[in-house]
Amino acid sequence: MSTVARPAPAATPVPAYDVAAIRRDFPILATRVYGKPLVYLDNAASAQKPSAVIDAERDVYEKCYANIHRGVHWLSVHATDAYDAAREKTRRFLNAAEAREIVFVRGTTEAVNLVAQTYGRTHVGPGDEVLITGLEHHSNIVPWQMLCEERKARLAVAPINDAGEVDVDVFARLLTPRTRIVSVAHLSNALGTVLPVRRMAELAHERGIPIFVDGAQATPRMPVDVRELGADFYAFSSHKTYGPTGVGVLYGRAELLEKMPPYQGGGDMIRSVTFDKTTYNKLPHKFEAGTPNIAGGIAFGAALDYVTGIGLERIAAHEHDLLVDATEKLQAVDGLRVVGTAREKAGVLSFVIDGVHPHDIGTVLDRHGVAIRTGHHCAQPVMDRYGLPATARASFGLYNTRDEVDALVGAIHEAIRMFR
Amino acid sequence: MSDDLRDLYQEVILDHSKRPRNFHAMPGADRKAEGYNPLCGDRETVFLDLDGDVLKDVSFQGAGCAISTASASMMTESVKGKTRAEADALFARFHALITGEGDGGDPELGKLAVFSGVREYPVRVKCATLPWHTLKAALSGEAAPVSTESEGPAAESGGAQ
Ligand SMILES: Cc1ncc(COP(=O)(O)O)c(C=O)c1O
């Protein structure tokens, strides 16, 4: 029919990113809020779940649920296999060397606490230092602070500049002969900064110091290869990566995990118990006391299948497009200031507006169906750094669209009309 | 703007949030107290000049959202000249109004009745009560800053980000 000449197909055709089809995978996106279509831009807090994940969790309970690692019976064997398969999927997702380097925990928060309480307590002593950065989430501050207090050690902080970047030279200078461990975010939840983790790992390793990477915001929006990064530990949360809540991952190099004492005591983490002595189970079970979130873990495996099925590179490109579009449009709004303008940024857009408090922005946007986050984003030191009590934050997911960016911008104009 | 939002952000509230009354420090204050809402980072200081049992003068300072600023502004106007007991009673009525326990038609509330829309926004209740809790702290001479997180059922400040 058409007389318009079509361009010749590319040599290696990359399928277009079909966001409409992707959206159909997420039942909740059909929700209407106060009569308006839901525009979910709070993905950094938690991501929505595709049917594949919801179905996987239901399937466990309907078809193969039993406790794992214990039963001789058919159901237990199947549940165990499915749970172990999720561990193997996680290994592949992070490109870890071995599945036993993948410890299932409740979330990023528990992973940090685990390492602080095991590696930290055995390696950090009086006068030693733990080095973090100025943009960390409270969950990558407080566990180290608790450790330092207990061990009479010092928490050192690599500062951020006005753009929200960590200067690598300053970071390097803060690595001292007393530094015992470094812990940094891969991607800041408050500012969207992507940290030069690979370079930071190199610098730490040159001095024989291990590095823990908080990947909570990175795994949903960029490919992660722990060996390429040089991460000794890497943590992330299922719920931010389109999986169920209550499941998280601690990756640790086997050599380090082997030497660490267990975290919690209980069932599953032991090899044998007598009242005189207990010998601990092998990796990763040494760190997995008690019955885990079995169905959640299996459904988490389905979430990893889902995102890798789309491809993290393509998700990253899609979100980058949204971030650039939204940043341009928001910066054109009179009196709006973007907080966090690092050169390397992903997925997260924090902002403040003259004369309109973030909390009021949030309420007005909500009534337009636009869900964003307002507050300190569990990163009070970041807020203090900018002298702000709070910011408004839009954060993108693999299912967001440019139309939704426009809905955000439209609702922001509404809020400004109202309060100025 | 939608009607729902109009119910919350009534003209009077917007007016007080843009041009808060009694918005200044009080150098010779008898009492002062600081209030903090960790949920939104709001901080307000309430200053009091007491004459025996009477709140002779009340002022406030700080940075907050439209609801907490307007609430502080209107609070200072409505408690000025009242006794301690009267101010306490007014807070109780105000609290009942915005949590939906009270009757919006309570005549004692006067202008404060414009806050009735807050009941539809439970997460904003703490914004409206912050100045009142701070006033209470100032009256009782509490030295430590009051936090809205000591009140109410759900502490919304800690959630995942
Ligand atoms: C950067 C970062 N680190 C850690 C966490 C904590 O994750 P979780 O609450 O899933 O343990 C979050 C999110 O809350 C985060 O954004």
XYZ file of C-alpha atoms and ligand atoms in Angstrom:
597
model
C 0.000 0.000 0.000
C 2.461 2.591 1.160
C 4.579 4.248 -1.449
C 7.071 5.531 1.075
C 10.334 3.709 0.704
C 11.228 1.740 3.789
C 14.788 1.817 5.007
C 16.684 -1.388 4.436
C 16.635 -3.602 7.515
C 19.701 -3.292 9.686
C 22.277 -6.040 9.441
C 21.619 -7.288 12.959
C 18.080 -6.199 13.751
C 17.631 -5.374 17.422
C 13.976 -5.754 18.334
C 12.453 -2.429 19.328
C 11.875 -1.907 23.018
C 8.160 -2.640 23.138
C 7.168 -0.810 26.279
C 3.445 -1.300 25.624
C 3.910 -5.069 25.607
C 6.111 -4.878 28.692
C 3.447 -2.895 30.530
C 0.935 -5.658 29.902
C 3.197 -7.952 31.916
C 2.514 -5.856 35.029
C -1.107 -6.197 36.189
C -0.835 -3.362 38.709
C -0.082 -0.819 35.988
C -3.743 -0.959 34.952
C -4.697 0.537 38.322
C -6.459 3.874 38.396
C -5.717 6.238 41.259
C -8.346 8.869 42.088
C -9.787 8.207 38.646
C -6.457 8.772 36.881
C -4.163 6.173 35.349
C -1.427 5.199 37.777
C 1.938 6.721 36.867
C 4.345 4.779 39.047
C 7.595 6.689 39.466
C 8.682 5.338 42.826
C 10.695 2.437 41.491
C 13.754 3.219 43.575
C 11.681 2.495 46.677
C 10.339 -0.731 45.224
C 9.522 -2.039 41.759
C 6.239 -3.571 40.625
C 6.025 -7.267 39.786
C 5.393 -8.900 36.424
C 2.872 -11.745 36.142
C 5.776 -14.126 35.662
C 6.874 -13.425 39.240
C 3.393 -13.448 40.727
C 2.605 -16.716 38.950
C 5.898 -18.267 39.999
C 5.189 -17.581 43.642
C 1.666 -18.950 43.389
C 2.948 -22.002 41.514
C 5.290 -22.842 44.349
C 2.429 -22.997 46.813
C 0.129 -24.774 44.395
C 2.567 -27.269 42.939
C 5.843 -27.795 44.733
C 5.892 -26.366 48.212
C 7.686 -28.053 51.100
C 10.624 -27.194 53.314
C 13.952 -27.447 51.577
C 17.212 -29.278 52.242
C 15.543 -31.562 54.748
C 13.036 -33.924 53.285
C 13.493 -37.204 51.514
C 10.065 -36.798 50.021
C 9.209 -35.794 46.494
C 7.883 -32.311 47.281
C 10.877 -31.340 49.349
C 13.234 -32.496 46.644
C 11.389 -30.415 44.058
C 11.238 -27.336 46.256
C 14.941 -27.706 47.003
C 15.765 -28.007 43.312
C 13.759 -24.908 42.477
C 15.384 -22.934 45.287
C 18.860 -24.041 44.228
C 17.992 -23.105 40.655
C 17.254 -19.556 41.846
C 20.710 -19.459 43.414
C 22.274 -20.550 40.140
C 20.275 -17.894 38.270
C 21.603 -15.319 40.706
C 25.152 -16.516 40.142
C 24.697 -16.073 36.421
C 22.988 -12.704 36.882
C 26.035 -11.361 38.747
C 28.538 -13.477 36.819
C 29.869 -14.855 40.092
C 32.321 -17.730 39.837
C 30.385 -20.192 41.965
C 26.826 -20.620 43.251
C 28.123 -21.095 46.802
C 29.209 -17.453 46.726
C 25.537 -16.452 46.636
C 24.041 -16.111 50.113
C 20.298 -15.525 50.299
C 19.298 -12.946 52.893
C 16.250 -10.744 53.489
C 17.535 -7.780 51.558
C 20.404 -5.370 51.068
C 20.079 -4.165 54.640
C 20.614 -7.630 56.031
C 23.551 -8.202 53.695
C 25.348 -5.119 55.035
C 24.648 -6.144 58.601
C 25.851 -9.665 57.913
C 29.205 -8.505 56.590
C 29.634 -5.843 59.281
C 28.894 -8.374 62.013
C 31.055 -11.188 60.641
C 33.862 -9.868 58.467
C 33.750 -6.540 60.294
C 33.934 -7.891 63.812
C 36.835 -10.165 62.973
C 38.853 -7.615 60.998
C 38.104 -4.192 62.460
C 39.706 -3.283 65.761
C 40.445 -0.203 67.870
C 41.855 2.624 65.768
C 40.956 0.954 62.476
C 38.826 2.600 59.819
C 35.851 1.737 57.668
C 35.499 3.929 54.579
C 32.118 4.783 53.041
C 30.971 7.729 50.895
C 28.810 10.776 51.497
C 25.892 9.515 49.434
C 25.131 6.248 51.182
C 21.690 4.992 52.142
C 21.224 4.686 55.909
C 21.510 0.919 55.544
C 25.080 1.331 54.327
C 25.924 3.760 57.144
C 24.338 2.554 60.358
C 25.621 -1.062 60.419
C 29.172 0.247 59.975
C 28.596 2.904 62.588
C 27.426 0.237 65.024
C 30.486 -1.835 64.219
C 32.845 1.131 64.678
C 31.266 2.016 67.967
C 31.632 -1.511 69.256
C 35.187 -1.935 67.990
C 36.344 1.611 68.824
C 37.057 2.157 65.160
C 36.444 5.202 62.979
C 33.963 5.661 60.170
C 35.619 7.659 57.386
C 33.489 9.294 54.706
C 34.561 10.192 51.169
C 32.703 13.439 50.475
C 30.561 14.243 47.448
C 30.864 17.390 45.368
C 27.988 19.707 44.401
C 27.059 17.484 41.490
C 26.776 14.488 43.792
C 29.936 12.772 42.602
C 32.655 11.162 44.664
C 36.073 12.451 43.672
C 38.174 9.329 43.215
C 41.410 11.112 44.185
C 39.886 12.235 47.468
C 38.578 8.713 47.976
C 42.065 7.314 47.355
C 43.581 9.639 49.936
C 41.130 8.376 52.527
C 42.366 4.811 52.073
C 44.870 4.611 54.899
C 46.940 1.847 56.445
C 44.138 1.586 59.015
C 41.342 1.084 56.490
C 39.975 -2.438 56.915
C 37.006 -2.385 54.547
C 35.401 -0.027 52.044
C 31.652 0.044 51.458
C 30.077 2.086 48.677
C 26.851 2.321 46.731
C 26.933 1.358 43.073
C 24.099 3.792 42.321
C 22.809 6.441 44.720
C 19.115 6.193 45.560
C 18.919 9.872 46.487
C 20.926 11.453 43.652
C 21.116 8.899 40.864
C 24.920 9.047 40.780
C 26.643 5.982 39.378
C 29.876 5.523 41.302
C 33.137 4.524 39.625
C 33.097 1.297 41.581
C 35.582 -0.496 39.371
C 38.209 2.201 39.895
C 37.416 2.365 43.607
C 37.862 -1.400 43.881
C 41.234 -1.173 42.132
C 42.387 1.531 44.513
C 41.254 -0.452 47.540
C 42.823 -3.660 46.260
C 46.161 -1.944 45.628
C 46.223 -1.501 49.392
C 44.888 -4.959 50.164
C 41.488 -3.679 51.299
C 38.255 -5.472 50.336
C 35.289 -3.548 48.944
C 31.599 -4.074 49.642
C 29.241 -2.726 46.986
C 25.623 -1.820 47.777
C 23.943 -2.647 44.487
C 20.342 -2.120 45.626
C 19.675 0.505 42.947
C 22.015 -0.868 40.308
C 20.744 -4.396 39.660
C 17.332 -3.236 38.379
C 18.847 -0.839 35.894
C 22.269 -1.869 34.628
C 24.231 -5.023 33.864
C 26.360 -6.051 36.829
C 29.376 -8.313 36.662
C 30.919 -8.683 40.106
C 34.187 -10.062 38.791
C 34.599 -7.358 36.205
C 33.835 -4.748 38.888
C 36.242 -6.324 41.328
C 33.642 -6.389 44.095
C 34.575 -8.564 47.048
C 31.013 -8.324 48.334
C 27.957 -7.219 46.411
C 24.437 -6.871 47.813
C 21.028 -6.252 46.329
C 17.316 -6.660 47.027
C 14.848 -8.758 45.091
C 12.003 -6.297 45.591
C 13.774 -3.499 43.747
C 14.650 -5.893 40.939
C 11.017 -6.780 40.137
C 10.965 -9.747 42.518
C 9.132 -10.380 45.797
C 9.889 -8.618 49.065
C 11.820 -10.378 51.797
C 14.553 -11.792 49.589
C 17.989 -10.378 49.010
C 21.415 -11.413 47.912
C 24.840 -11.204 49.422
C 27.546 -12.147 46.989
C 30.929 -12.717 48.582
C 34.151 -14.093 47.183
C 34.379 -17.671 48.428
C 37.815 -17.104 49.897
C 36.455 -14.352 52.146
C 33.191 -16.096 53.012
C 35.090 -19.240 54.001
C 37.091 -17.354 56.604
C 34.163 -15.475 58.061
C 32.376 -16.690 61.190
C 28.666 -17.467 60.835
C 26.113 -14.690 61.230
C 23.162 -16.287 62.999
C 23.008 -19.682 64.611
C 20.269 -22.197 64.029
C 19.072 -24.899 61.711
C 20.497 -25.393 58.225
C 23.723 -23.566 59.010
C 25.239 -26.510 60.901
C 26.946 -29.705 59.935
C 26.668 -31.356 63.319
C 25.608 -30.242 66.747
C 26.443 -31.607 70.135
C 26.231 -29.711 73.384
C 30.009 -29.465 73.336
C 30.577 -28.329 69.816
C 28.895 -27.409 66.606
C 30.553 -27.593 63.240
C 29.224 -25.304 60.588
C 27.790 -26.154 57.256
C 29.579 -25.381 54.022
C 28.958 -22.270 51.934
C 26.500 -20.721 51.474
C 24.475 -22.541 54.126
C 26.803 -21.410 56.903
C 25.164 -17.978 56.523
C 21.601 -19.150 56.016
C 20.261 -20.163 59.411
C 16.641 -21.218 59.574
C 13.961 -21.775 56.968
C 14.379 -19.141 54.286
C 11.786 -17.389 52.128
C 11.376 -20.418 49.892
C 8.588 -19.303 47.586
C 9.974 -15.770 47.483
C 13.398 -17.064 46.540
C 12.016 -19.159 43.723
C 9.900 -16.267 42.436
C 12.978 -14.047 42.674
C 14.594 -16.453 40.206
C 11.638 -15.776 37.902
C 12.241 -12.028 38.270
C 15.865 -12.452 37.217
C 14.688 -14.482 34.224
C 12.274 -11.704 33.371
C 14.775 -8.833 33.455
C 17.507 -10.782 31.714
C 14.915 -11.804 29.125
C 14.445 -8.145 28.264
C 18.143 -7.480 28.756
C 19.740 -5.151 31.286
C 21.499 -3.206 28.558
C 18.213 -2.437 26.869
C 16.573 -1.569 30.188
C 19.485 0.763 30.918
C 19.114 2.433 27.526
C 15.356 2.813 27.974
C 15.692 4.364 31.415
C 18.496 6.591 30.205
C 16.178 7.918 27.527
C 13.490 8.630 30.140
C 15.994 10.244 32.486
C 17.324 12.554 29.771
C 13.818 13.469 28.645
C 12.596 14.103 32.201
C 15.709 16.050 33.175
C 15.344 18.342 30.158
C 11.671 18.944 30.806
C 12.061 19.487 34.527
C 15.003 21.821 34.149
C 12.824 23.990 31.931
C 10.360 24.451 34.805
C 10.761 27.866 36.401
C 12.244 27.612 39.896
C 12.885 23.876 39.712
C 16.329 22.620 40.602
C 17.577 19.109 39.947
C 19.529 17.767 42.928
C 22.263 15.426 41.773
C 23.783 16.323 38.429
C 26.569 13.783 38.173
C 27.925 13.038 34.707
C 27.247 9.354 35.274
C 23.633 9.029 36.349
C 20.862 6.482 36.105
C 17.203 6.048 36.869
C 16.764 8.562 39.680
C 15.760 12.209 39.452
C 15.633 14.265 42.665
C 14.442 17.842 42.593
C 13.230 20.783 44.622
C 11.010 23.682 43.591
C 11.254 27.224 44.962
C 8.334 27.989 47.185
C 6.779 24.537 47.012
C 7.612 22.026 49.699
C 8.373 18.484 48.455
C 5.654 17.068 50.657
C 3.037 19.266 49.011
C 4.377 18.355 45.578
C 3.947 14.701 46.515
C 0.355 15.178 47.634
C -0.647 17.098 44.507
C 1.079 14.617 42.199
C -0.600 11.748 44.008
C -4.018 13.192 43.224
C -2.965 13.180 39.587
C -2.132 9.511 39.858
C 1.595 10.211 39.841
C 3.421 8.278 42.565
C 6.764 9.783 43.542
C 8.738 9.801 46.746
C 9.284 12.833 48.935
C 11.475 13.104 51.983
C 15.061 12.346 52.832
C 15.131 8.984 51.027
C 16.917 7.313 53.952
C 19.935 9.437 53.109
C 19.851 12.272 55.631
C 23.569 13.051 55.245
C 22.921 13.719 51.549
C 20.134 16.140 52.428
C 22.410 17.860 54.957
C 25.115 18.132 52.314
C 22.742 20.148 50.130
C 21.172 21.986 53.063
C 17.750 20.619 52.166
C 15.191 19.099 54.504
C 13.853 16.901 51.730
C 13.550 16.468 47.993
C 10.962 15.104 45.612
C 12.200 12.110 43.677
C 10.979 10.459 40.509
C 12.622 7.121 39.771
C 12.135 5.095 36.645
C 11.489 1.470 35.916
C 11.631 -0.667 32.807
C 7.905 -0.095 32.150
C 7.776 3.698 32.332
C 7.053 5.785 29.248
C 7.665 9.243 27.881
C 3.944 9.910 28.272
C 4.393 9.292 31.962
C 7.225 11.807 32.042
C 4.779 14.286 30.528
C 2.180 13.418 33.169
C 4.814 14.113 35.817
C 5.700 17.461 34.292
C 2.042 18.415 33.905
C 1.282 17.620 37.530
C 4.312 19.612 38.654
C 2.987 22.652 36.814
C -0.332 22.145 38.632
C 1.460 22.109 41.965
C 3.353 25.274 41.150
C 0.187 27.088 40.046
C -1.333 26.190 43.344
C 1.387 27.145 45.776
C 3.073 30.144 44.219
C -7.161 21.568 40.471
C -9.309 18.714 41.655
C -11.943 19.248 44.328
C -10.190 16.781 46.615
C -7.100 18.924 46.609
C -9.211 22.028 47.183
C -10.619 20.392 50.300
C -7.137 19.983 51.666
C -5.539 23.150 50.385
C -8.318 25.622 51.136
C -7.709 29.236 50.147
C -7.202 30.243 53.762
C -4.564 27.548 54.185
C -2.747 28.548 51.016
C -2.846 32.158 52.129
C -1.340 31.375 55.536
C 1.294 29.127 53.987
C 2.399 31.838 51.582
C 2.174 34.673 54.106
C 2.457 33.141 57.552
C 1.379 35.360 60.464
C 3.467 35.804 63.628
C 6.361 34.402 61.655
C 9.386 35.705 63.500
C 11.686 34.931 66.375
C 10.888 36.402 69.770
C 14.112 37.549 71.402
C 12.633 37.955 74.860
C 10.518 34.807 74.789
C 9.764 33.126 78.110
C 9.651 29.774 76.454
C 10.558 28.211 73.193
C 10.552 24.716 71.771
C 11.630 23.054 68.573
C 9.531 20.570 66.647
C 10.726 18.153 63.994
C 8.905 15.948 61.535
C 11.395 13.410 60.223
C 8.945 12.321 57.540
C 9.358 15.534 55.612
C 12.240 17.192 57.422
C 10.063 20.031 58.706
C 11.455 22.014 61.588
C 9.557 24.657 63.486
C 10.392 26.681 66.559
C 7.545 28.061 68.631
C 8.151 31.078 70.897
C 5.982 31.994 73.849
C 5.536 35.027 75.996
C 3.564 34.052 79.081
C 1.669 36.256 81.445
C 0.936 33.960 84.329
C -1.295 31.364 82.806
C -2.074 33.329 79.689
C -0.302 33.019 76.329
C 0.296 36.708 75.872
C 2.230 36.331 72.630
C 3.047 33.408 70.360
C 5.249 33.294 67.277
C 7.044 30.725 65.201
C 9.872 30.254 62.762
C 11.074 27.478 60.549
C 10.618 25.719 57.263
C 7.817 23.370 56.506
C 5.226 22.238 54.024
C 2.104 24.271 53.292
C 0.042 22.337 55.832
C 2.455 22.661 58.738
C 3.237 26.311 57.978
C -0.424 27.269 57.714
C -1.236 25.252 60.798
C 1.487 27.028 62.773
C 0.404 30.411 61.502
C -3.248 29.882 62.362
C -2.376 28.289 65.671
C -0.461 31.364 66.780
C -3.472 33.514 65.940
C -5.964 31.311 67.663
C -4.147 30.688 70.948
C -2.948 34.207 71.533
C -4.642 35.541 74.659
C -5.909 32.137 75.732
C -5.018 30.354 78.939
C -2.945 27.234 78.943
C -5.997 25.099 79.626
C -7.907 26.743 76.796
C -5.023 26.155 74.394
C -4.850 22.497 75.432
C -8.568 22.086 74.908
C -8.353 23.705 71.493
C -5.587 21.298 70.438
C -7.761 18.376 71.519
C -10.604 19.657 69.346
C -8.276 20.352 66.457
C -6.776 16.885 66.729
C -10.224 15.320 66.719
C -11.137 17.346 63.638
C -8.182 16.335 61.504
C -8.186 12.687 62.517
C -11.850 12.443 61.667
C -12.990 11.731 65.204
C -14.531 15.101 65.756
C -17.349 16.917 64.156
C -16.369 19.435 61.497
C -19.089 21.693 62.824
C -17.435 22.225 66.213
C -18.060 25.966 66.752
C -15.138 26.315 69.167
C -12.693 25.678 66.338
C -13.444 28.917 64.545
C -11.169 29.437 61.553
C -9.279 26.230 62.315
C -12.205 24.338 60.807
C -10.557 24.855 57.390
C -8.248 21.989 58.268
C -11.095 19.479 58.108
C -9.825 18.257 54.710
C -6.710 16.820 56.361
C -8.751 13.845 57.560
C -8.785 12.556 53.989
C -4.975 12.608 53.961
C -3.859 10.542 56.953
C -0.170 10.906 56.095
C -0.539 14.674 56.428
C -1.986 14.643 59.960
C 1.476 14.935 61.444
C 2.167 18.027 59.368
C -0.858 19.751 60.861
C -0.123 18.696 64.441
C 3.590 19.508 64.451
C 3.187 23.139 65.602
C 0.677 22.136 68.250
C 2.951 19.497 69.713
C 5.718 22.051 69.692
C 3.527 24.579 71.477
C 2.696 21.959 74.086
C 6.389 21.270 74.581
C 7.068 24.985 74.969
C 4.295 25.275 77.542
C 5.605 22.387 79.562
C 9.145 23.690 79.291
C 10.526 20.565 77.614
C 14.097 21.094 76.547
C 14.435 18.280 74.021
C 13.002 18.886 70.547
C 9.680 17.153 69.975
C 9.393 14.772 67.094
C 6.154 13.847 65.378
C 7.363 10.269 65.458
C 6.603 10.059 69.150
C 2.961 10.443 68.213
C 0.501 8.479 66.205
C 0.324 4.907 65.006
C 2.480 4.552 61.914
C 5.946 6.025 61.855
C 6.308 6.693 58.172
C 9.807 8.012 58.269
C 11.811 4.847 58.133
C 10.613 3.079 55.015
C 12.628 1.707 52.194
C 13.837 4.033 49.547
C 21.070 2.365 47.806
C 20.254 1.526 48.729
N 20.865 0.723 49.602
C 20.169 -0.063 50.440
C 18.802 -0.069 50.454
C 18.086 -0.953 51.421
O 17.424 -1.966 50.772
P 16.411 -2.913 51.533
O 15.439 -2.000 52.241
O 15.757 -3.698 50.453
O 17.184 -3.740 52.486
C 18.126 0.773 49.571
C 16.666 0.845 49.541
O 15.942 0.941 50.463
C 18.861 1.580 48.688
O 18.255 2.394 47.830
